[in-house]
Coordinates of C-alpha atoms in Angstrom, one line a residue:
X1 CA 6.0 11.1 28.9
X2 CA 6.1 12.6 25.4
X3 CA 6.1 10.6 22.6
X4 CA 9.2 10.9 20.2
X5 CA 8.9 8.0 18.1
X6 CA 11.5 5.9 16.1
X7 CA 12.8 6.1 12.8
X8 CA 14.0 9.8 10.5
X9 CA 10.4 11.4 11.0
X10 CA 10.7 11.9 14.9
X11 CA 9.4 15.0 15.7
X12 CA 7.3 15.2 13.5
X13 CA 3.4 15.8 14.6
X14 CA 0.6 14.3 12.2
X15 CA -3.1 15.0 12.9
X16 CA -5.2 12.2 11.6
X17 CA -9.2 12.6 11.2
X18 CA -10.3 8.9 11.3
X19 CA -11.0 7.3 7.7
X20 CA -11.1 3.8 6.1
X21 CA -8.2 2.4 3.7
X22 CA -6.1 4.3 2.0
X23 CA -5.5 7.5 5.0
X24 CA -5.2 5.5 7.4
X25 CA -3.0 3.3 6.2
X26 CA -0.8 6.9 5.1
X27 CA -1.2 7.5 8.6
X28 CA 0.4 5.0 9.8
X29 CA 3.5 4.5 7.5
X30 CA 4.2 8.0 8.4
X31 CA 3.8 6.3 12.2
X32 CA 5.9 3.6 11.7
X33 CA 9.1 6.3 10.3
X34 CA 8.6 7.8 13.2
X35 CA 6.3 10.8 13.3
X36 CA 3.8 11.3 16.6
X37 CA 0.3 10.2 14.3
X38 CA -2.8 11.6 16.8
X39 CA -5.9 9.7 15.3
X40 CA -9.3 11.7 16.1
X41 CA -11.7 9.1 16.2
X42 CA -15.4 9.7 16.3
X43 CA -17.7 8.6 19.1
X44 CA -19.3 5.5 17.9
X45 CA -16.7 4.5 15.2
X46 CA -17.7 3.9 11.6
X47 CA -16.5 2.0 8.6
X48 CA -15.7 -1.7 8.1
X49 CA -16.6 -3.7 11.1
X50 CA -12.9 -4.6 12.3
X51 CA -12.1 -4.8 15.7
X52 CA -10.4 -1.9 16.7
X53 CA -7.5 -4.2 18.8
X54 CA -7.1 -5.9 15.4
X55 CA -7.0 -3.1 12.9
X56 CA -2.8 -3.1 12.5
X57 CA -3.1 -0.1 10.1
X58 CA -3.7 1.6 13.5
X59 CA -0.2 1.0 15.2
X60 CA 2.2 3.0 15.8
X61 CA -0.6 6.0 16.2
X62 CA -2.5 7.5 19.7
X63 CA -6.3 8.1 19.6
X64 CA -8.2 11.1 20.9
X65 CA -12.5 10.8 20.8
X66 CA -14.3 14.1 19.2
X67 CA -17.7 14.5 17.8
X68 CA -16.7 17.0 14.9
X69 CA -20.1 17.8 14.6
X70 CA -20.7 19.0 18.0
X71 CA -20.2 22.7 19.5
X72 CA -16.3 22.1 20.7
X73 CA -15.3 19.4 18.1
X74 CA -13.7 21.6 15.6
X75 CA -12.1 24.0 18.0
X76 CA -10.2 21.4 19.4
X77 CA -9.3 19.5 16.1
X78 CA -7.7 22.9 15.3
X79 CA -5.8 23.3 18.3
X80 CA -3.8 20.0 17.8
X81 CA -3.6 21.7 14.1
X82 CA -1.8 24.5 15.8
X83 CA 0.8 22.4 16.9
X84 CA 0.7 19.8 14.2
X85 CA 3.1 19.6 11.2
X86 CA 0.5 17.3 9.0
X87 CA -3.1 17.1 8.9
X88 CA -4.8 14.0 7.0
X89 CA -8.2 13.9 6.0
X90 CA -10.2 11.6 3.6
X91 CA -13.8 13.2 3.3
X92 CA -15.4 14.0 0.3
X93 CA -14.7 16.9 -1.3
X94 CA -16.2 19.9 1.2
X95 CA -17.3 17.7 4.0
X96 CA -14.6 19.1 6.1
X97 CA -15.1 22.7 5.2
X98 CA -18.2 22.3 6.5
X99 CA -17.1 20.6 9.9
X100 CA -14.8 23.9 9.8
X101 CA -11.5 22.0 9.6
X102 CA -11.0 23.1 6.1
X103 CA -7.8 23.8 4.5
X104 CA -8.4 27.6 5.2
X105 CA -9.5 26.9 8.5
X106 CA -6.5 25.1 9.5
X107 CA -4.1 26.9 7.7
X108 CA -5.6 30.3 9.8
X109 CA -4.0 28.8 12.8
X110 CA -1.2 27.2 11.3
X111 CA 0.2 28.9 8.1
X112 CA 3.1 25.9 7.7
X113 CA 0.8 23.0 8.1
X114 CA 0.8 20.3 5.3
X115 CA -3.0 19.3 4.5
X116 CA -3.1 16.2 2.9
X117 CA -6.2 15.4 1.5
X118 CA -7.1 11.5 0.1
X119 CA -10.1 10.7 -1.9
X120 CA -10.6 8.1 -5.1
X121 CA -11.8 11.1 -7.4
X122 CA -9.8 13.9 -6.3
X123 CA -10.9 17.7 -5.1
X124 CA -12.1 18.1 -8.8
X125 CA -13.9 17.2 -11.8
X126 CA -17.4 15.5 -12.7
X127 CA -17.1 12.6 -10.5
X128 CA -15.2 14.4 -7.2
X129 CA -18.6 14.2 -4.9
X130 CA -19.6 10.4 -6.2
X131 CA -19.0 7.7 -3.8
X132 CA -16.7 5.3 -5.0
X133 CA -14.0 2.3 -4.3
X134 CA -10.6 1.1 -5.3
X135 CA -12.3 -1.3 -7.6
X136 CA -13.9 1.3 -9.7
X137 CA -10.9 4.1 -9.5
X138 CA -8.4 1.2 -10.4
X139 CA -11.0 0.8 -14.0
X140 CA -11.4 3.7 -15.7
X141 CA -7.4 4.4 -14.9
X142 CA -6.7 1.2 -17.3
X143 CA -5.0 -0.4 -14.7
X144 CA -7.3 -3.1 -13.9
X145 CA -8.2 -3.6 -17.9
X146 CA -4.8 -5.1 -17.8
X147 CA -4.9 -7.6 -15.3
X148 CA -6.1 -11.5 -15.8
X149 CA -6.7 -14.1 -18.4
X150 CA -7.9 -12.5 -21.8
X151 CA -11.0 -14.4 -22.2
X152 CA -12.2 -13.8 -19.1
X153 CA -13.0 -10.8 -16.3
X154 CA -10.1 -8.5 -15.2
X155 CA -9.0 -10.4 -12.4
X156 CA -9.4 -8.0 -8.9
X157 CA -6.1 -7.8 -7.2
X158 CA -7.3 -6.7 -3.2
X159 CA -7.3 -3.5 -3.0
X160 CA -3.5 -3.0 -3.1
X161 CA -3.1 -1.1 -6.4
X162 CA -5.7 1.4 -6.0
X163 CA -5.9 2.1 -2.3
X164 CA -2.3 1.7 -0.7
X165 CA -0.5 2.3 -4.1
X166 CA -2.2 4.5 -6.1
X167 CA -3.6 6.1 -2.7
X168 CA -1.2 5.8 0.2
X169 CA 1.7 5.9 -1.4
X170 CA 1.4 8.9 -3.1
X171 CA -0.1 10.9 -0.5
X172 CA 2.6 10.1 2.0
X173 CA 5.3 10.7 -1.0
X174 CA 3.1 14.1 -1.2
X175 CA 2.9 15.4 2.4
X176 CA 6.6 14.5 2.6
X177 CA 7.7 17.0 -0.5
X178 CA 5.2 19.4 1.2
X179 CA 6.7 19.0 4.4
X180 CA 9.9 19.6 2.9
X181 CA 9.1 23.0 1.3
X182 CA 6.8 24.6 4.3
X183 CA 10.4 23.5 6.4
X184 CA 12.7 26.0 4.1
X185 CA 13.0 29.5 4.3
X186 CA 10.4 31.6 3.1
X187 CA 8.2 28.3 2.8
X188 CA 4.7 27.9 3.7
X189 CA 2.2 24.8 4.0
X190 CA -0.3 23.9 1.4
X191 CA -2.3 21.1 0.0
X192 CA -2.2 18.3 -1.1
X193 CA -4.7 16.6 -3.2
X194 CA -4.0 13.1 -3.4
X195 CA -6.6 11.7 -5.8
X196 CA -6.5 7.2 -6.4
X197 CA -7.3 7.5 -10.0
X198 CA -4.2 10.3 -10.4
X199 CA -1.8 8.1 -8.5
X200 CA -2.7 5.0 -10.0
X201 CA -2.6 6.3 -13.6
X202 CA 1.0 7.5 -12.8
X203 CA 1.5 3.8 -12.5
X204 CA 1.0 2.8 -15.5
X205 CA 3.8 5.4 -16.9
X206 CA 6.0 2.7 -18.4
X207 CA 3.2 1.0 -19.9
X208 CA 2.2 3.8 -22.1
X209 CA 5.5 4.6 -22.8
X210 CA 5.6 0.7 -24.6
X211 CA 2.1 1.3 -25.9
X212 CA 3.6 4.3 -28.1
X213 CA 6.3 2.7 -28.8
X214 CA 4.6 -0.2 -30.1
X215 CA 5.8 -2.6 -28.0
X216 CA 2.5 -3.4 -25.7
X217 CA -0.6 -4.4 -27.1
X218 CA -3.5 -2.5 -24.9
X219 CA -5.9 -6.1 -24.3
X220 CA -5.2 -8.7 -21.5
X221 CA -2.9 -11.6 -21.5
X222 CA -0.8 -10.3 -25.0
X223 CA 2.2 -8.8 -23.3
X224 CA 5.1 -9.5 -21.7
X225 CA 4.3 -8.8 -18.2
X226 CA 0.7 -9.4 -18.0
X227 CA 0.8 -13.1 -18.3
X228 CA 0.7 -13.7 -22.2
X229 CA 4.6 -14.3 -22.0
X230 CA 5.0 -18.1 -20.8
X231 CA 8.1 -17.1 -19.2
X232 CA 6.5 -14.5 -16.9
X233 CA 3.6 -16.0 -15.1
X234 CA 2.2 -18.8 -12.9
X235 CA 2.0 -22.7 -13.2
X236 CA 0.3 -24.8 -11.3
X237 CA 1.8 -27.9 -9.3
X238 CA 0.9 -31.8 -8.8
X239 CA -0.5 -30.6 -5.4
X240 CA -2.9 -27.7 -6.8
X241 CA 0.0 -25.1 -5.4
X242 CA 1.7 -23.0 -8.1
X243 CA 5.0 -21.2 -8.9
X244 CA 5.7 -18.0 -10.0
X245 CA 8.5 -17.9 -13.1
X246 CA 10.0 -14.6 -14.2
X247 CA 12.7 -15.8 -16.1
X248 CA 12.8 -12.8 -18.8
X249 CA 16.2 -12.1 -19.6
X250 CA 17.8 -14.7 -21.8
X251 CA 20.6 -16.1 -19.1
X252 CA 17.6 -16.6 -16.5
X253 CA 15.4 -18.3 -19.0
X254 CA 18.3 -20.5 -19.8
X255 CA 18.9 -21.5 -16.6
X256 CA 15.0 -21.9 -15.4
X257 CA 14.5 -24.3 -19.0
X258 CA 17.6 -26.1 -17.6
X259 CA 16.3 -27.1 -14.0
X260 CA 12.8 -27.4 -15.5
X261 CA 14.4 -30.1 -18.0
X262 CA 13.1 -28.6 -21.3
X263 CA 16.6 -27.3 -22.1
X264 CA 16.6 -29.0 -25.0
X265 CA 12.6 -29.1 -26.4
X266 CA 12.2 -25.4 -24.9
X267 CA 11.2 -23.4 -28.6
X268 CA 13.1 -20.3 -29.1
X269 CA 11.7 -17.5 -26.4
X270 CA 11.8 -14.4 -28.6
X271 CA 8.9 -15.9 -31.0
X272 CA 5.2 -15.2 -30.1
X273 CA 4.2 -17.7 -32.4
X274 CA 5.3 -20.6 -30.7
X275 CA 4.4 -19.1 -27.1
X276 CA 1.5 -21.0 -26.7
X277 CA 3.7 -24.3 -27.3
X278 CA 6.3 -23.2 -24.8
X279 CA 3.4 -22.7 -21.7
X280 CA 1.9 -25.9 -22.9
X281 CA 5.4 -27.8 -22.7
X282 CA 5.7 -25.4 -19.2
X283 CA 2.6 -26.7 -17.5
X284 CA 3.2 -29.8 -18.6
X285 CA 6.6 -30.2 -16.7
X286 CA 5.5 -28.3 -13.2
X287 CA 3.1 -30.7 -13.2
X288 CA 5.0 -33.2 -12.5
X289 CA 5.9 -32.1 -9.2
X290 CA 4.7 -30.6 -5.5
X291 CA 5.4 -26.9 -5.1
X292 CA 8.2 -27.8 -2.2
X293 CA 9.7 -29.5 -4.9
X294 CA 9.8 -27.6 -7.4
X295 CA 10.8 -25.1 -4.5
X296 CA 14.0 -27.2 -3.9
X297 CA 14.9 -27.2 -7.6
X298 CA 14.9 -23.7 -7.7
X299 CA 15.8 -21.9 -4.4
X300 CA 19.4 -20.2 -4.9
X301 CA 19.0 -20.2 -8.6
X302 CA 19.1 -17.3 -10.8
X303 CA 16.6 -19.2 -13.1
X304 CA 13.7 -16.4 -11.0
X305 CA 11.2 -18.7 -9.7
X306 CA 9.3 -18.5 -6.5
X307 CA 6.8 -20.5 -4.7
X308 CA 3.3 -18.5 -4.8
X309 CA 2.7 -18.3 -1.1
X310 CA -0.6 -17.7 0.9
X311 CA -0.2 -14.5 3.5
X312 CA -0.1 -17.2 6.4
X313 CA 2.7 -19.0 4.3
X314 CA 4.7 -15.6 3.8
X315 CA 6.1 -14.8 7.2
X316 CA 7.4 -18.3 7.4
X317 CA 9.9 -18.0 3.7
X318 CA 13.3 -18.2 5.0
X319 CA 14.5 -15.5 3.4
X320 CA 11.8 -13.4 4.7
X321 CA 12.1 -15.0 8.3
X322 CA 15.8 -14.0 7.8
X323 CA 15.2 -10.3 7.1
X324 CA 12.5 -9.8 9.8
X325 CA 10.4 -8.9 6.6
X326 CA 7.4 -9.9 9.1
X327 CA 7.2 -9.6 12.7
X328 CA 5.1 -10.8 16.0
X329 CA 3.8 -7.5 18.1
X330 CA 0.7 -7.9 20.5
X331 CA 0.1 -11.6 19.4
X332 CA -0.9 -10.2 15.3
X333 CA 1.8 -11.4 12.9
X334 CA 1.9 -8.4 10.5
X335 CA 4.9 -6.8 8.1
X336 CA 7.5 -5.0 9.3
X337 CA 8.3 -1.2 8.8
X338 CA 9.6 -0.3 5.5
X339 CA 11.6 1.1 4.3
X340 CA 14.8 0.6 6.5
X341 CA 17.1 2.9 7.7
X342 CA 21.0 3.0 8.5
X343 CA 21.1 5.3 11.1
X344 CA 17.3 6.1 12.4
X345 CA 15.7 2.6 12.3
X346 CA 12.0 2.2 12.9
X347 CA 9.6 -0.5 14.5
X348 CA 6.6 -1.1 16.0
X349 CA 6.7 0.3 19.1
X350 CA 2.8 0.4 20.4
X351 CA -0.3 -1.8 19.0
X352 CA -3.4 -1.0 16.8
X353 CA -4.6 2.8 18.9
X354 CA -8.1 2.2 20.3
X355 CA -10.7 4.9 20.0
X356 CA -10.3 7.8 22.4
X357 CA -7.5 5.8 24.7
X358 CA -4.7 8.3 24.7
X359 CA -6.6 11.7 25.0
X360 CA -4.7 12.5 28.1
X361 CA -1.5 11.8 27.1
X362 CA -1.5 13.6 23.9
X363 CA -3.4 16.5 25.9
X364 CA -0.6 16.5 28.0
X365 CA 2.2 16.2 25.4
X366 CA 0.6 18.9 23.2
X367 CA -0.2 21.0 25.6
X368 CA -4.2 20.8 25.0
X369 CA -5.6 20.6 28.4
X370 CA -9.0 21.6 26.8
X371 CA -9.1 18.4 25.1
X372 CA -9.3 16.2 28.4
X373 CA -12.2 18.5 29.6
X374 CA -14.0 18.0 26.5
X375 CA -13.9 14.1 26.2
X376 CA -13.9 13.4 30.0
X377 CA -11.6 10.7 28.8
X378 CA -8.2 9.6 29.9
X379 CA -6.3 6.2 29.6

């Protein structure tokens, strides 16, 4: 049976040449909207050691086997480009030139085909054929300079602002604008470079906006949103748990001084100089309590404090349980497709794709009966 998926990109075909982080995880939000996602794995796997049944960034998606580097590997690679929509890659710069599933390669079979190409470094420039991670991408952006306590290290968040946001994100938000010009008359496909350290530089657009305008002092811990504003950061609770407070606006921080019961100590929030009072007078008070308490105090308030929450915690916030922000497939809790859609709603329909499982079936659906003979495989 062909696969038509859920959600506005049904339809739509995506080849995916097997990666680590931030292209597969492209890969599969374009899955999760919908689109058919074929993942060519290679024989013998590679990258982190996660077990394959476990690796959710792999939902949503079916799994062919080729050796790229063998005498048939490309040729078939290019005919699922033939009748793809979306290619997705995340080699260094050349690699898959020389594999022959280049942009030119493709492209020769498939003028309207969207390459997207993800990297840290980008296509160009000195650093394009260095090896690299979101840790050091995220640095010499600024991005990380601007995270954590001032007198100490740049705290490291995950890999989330590099990788999915400055990576991901952008190339999906990419291949989608490319998808939509090859799809109008007279269009064609093309490529798109998504590099981490342009994406997550773009980030940081409001930031330097403030710094030029004076209002955004570029060190750690001095700012309003970086934690230097006692009003905008974390405290920690009798129980060693903490609370998030985000009360910035003047009506919120009324209300969060008023259930915190510094109403009438609280110094005036608009002077930096008496900052460091204000946290101390903060701490002091959230202190006195457990998180769940502080929790009860809070919830339904528009004083904009949360309870800081571990990722087993999160699925279980009744708000979250509420909007099935999480949900259960295949015995893995893991989040939900987002965004959400009116009319063409998406979900998980299928678990993490396991190498080479689905040859036949995509052989089969996209018409590439050379594809079972070369992999012997079926499911």
């Amino acid at each position: 049976m062909a696969v038509t998926g859920n959600g506005p990109l049904a339809g739509v075909r995506v080849v995916e040449l097997a990666g680590i982080g931030p292209g597969p995880f492209a890969a599969m939000l374009l899955a999760d909207l919908g689109a058919d996602v074929v993942r060519v794995d290679r024989p013998g796997g590679g990258g982190l050691a996660v077990n394959p049944a476990y690796d959710v960034t792999n939902r949503n998606k079916r799994s062919v086997l080729l050796d790229l580097k063998s005498a048939e590997g490309p040729a078939r690679v290019l005919d699922l480009v033939e009748r793809a929509d979306v290619l997705i890659e995340g080699f260094r710069p050349g690699v898959a030139e020389r594999l022959g599933v280049g942009p030119a390669d493709c492209h020769a079979r498939n003028p309207k085909l969207v390459y997207g190409r993800m990297t840290g470094w980008g296509q160009e420039g000195p650093l394009a054929h260095t090896a690299g991670h979101d840790i050091a991408y995220i640095a010499v952006t600024g991005a990380l300079g601007m995270i954590g306590n001032p007198h100490e290290p740049p705290a490291v968040p995950a890999n989330l602002v590099g990788d999915y946001a400055g990576g991901s994100l952008y190339l999906v938000i990419g291949v989608l604008a490319a998808l939509q010009h090859a799809r109008t008359p007279g269009g064609a496909g093309q490529v798109v470079d998504a590099a981490i350290v342009d994406g997550t530089a773009h980030l940081t657009a409001m930031i330097h906006g403030m710094v030029a305008a004076g209002g955004w002092q570029d060190r750690r811990g001095a700012n309003l949103l970086d934690g230097g504003c006692p009003f905008y950061g974390t405290y920690e609770t009798s129980d060693g748990q903490y609370m998030a407070v985000g009360a910035l606006e003047q009506q919120f921080y009324d209300e969060f001084t008023r259930l915190l019961g510094i109403g009438d100590q609280a110094p005036a929030r608009k002077d930096p100089a008496r900052w460091g009072e204000l946290r101390e007078s903060v701490a002091a008070r959230f202190r006195t309590r457990t998180r769940q308490e502080w929790t009860e105090v809070f919830e339904g308030t528009d004083a904009c404090v949360a309870p800081v929450l571990s990722l087993r915690e999160a699925p279980h916030h009744p708000h979250l349980a509420a909007r099935g922000t999480f949900t259960d497939f295949g015995g893995i809790t893991q989040p939900a497709p987002a965004p959400r859609f009116s009319a063409t709603p998406s979900a998980v329909t299928s678990g993490p794709a396991l190498p080479g499982a689905d040859t036949a079936s995509v052989a089969a659906d996209w018409d590439v009966p050379a594809l079972t003979a070369l992999t012997g495989k079926g499911e």
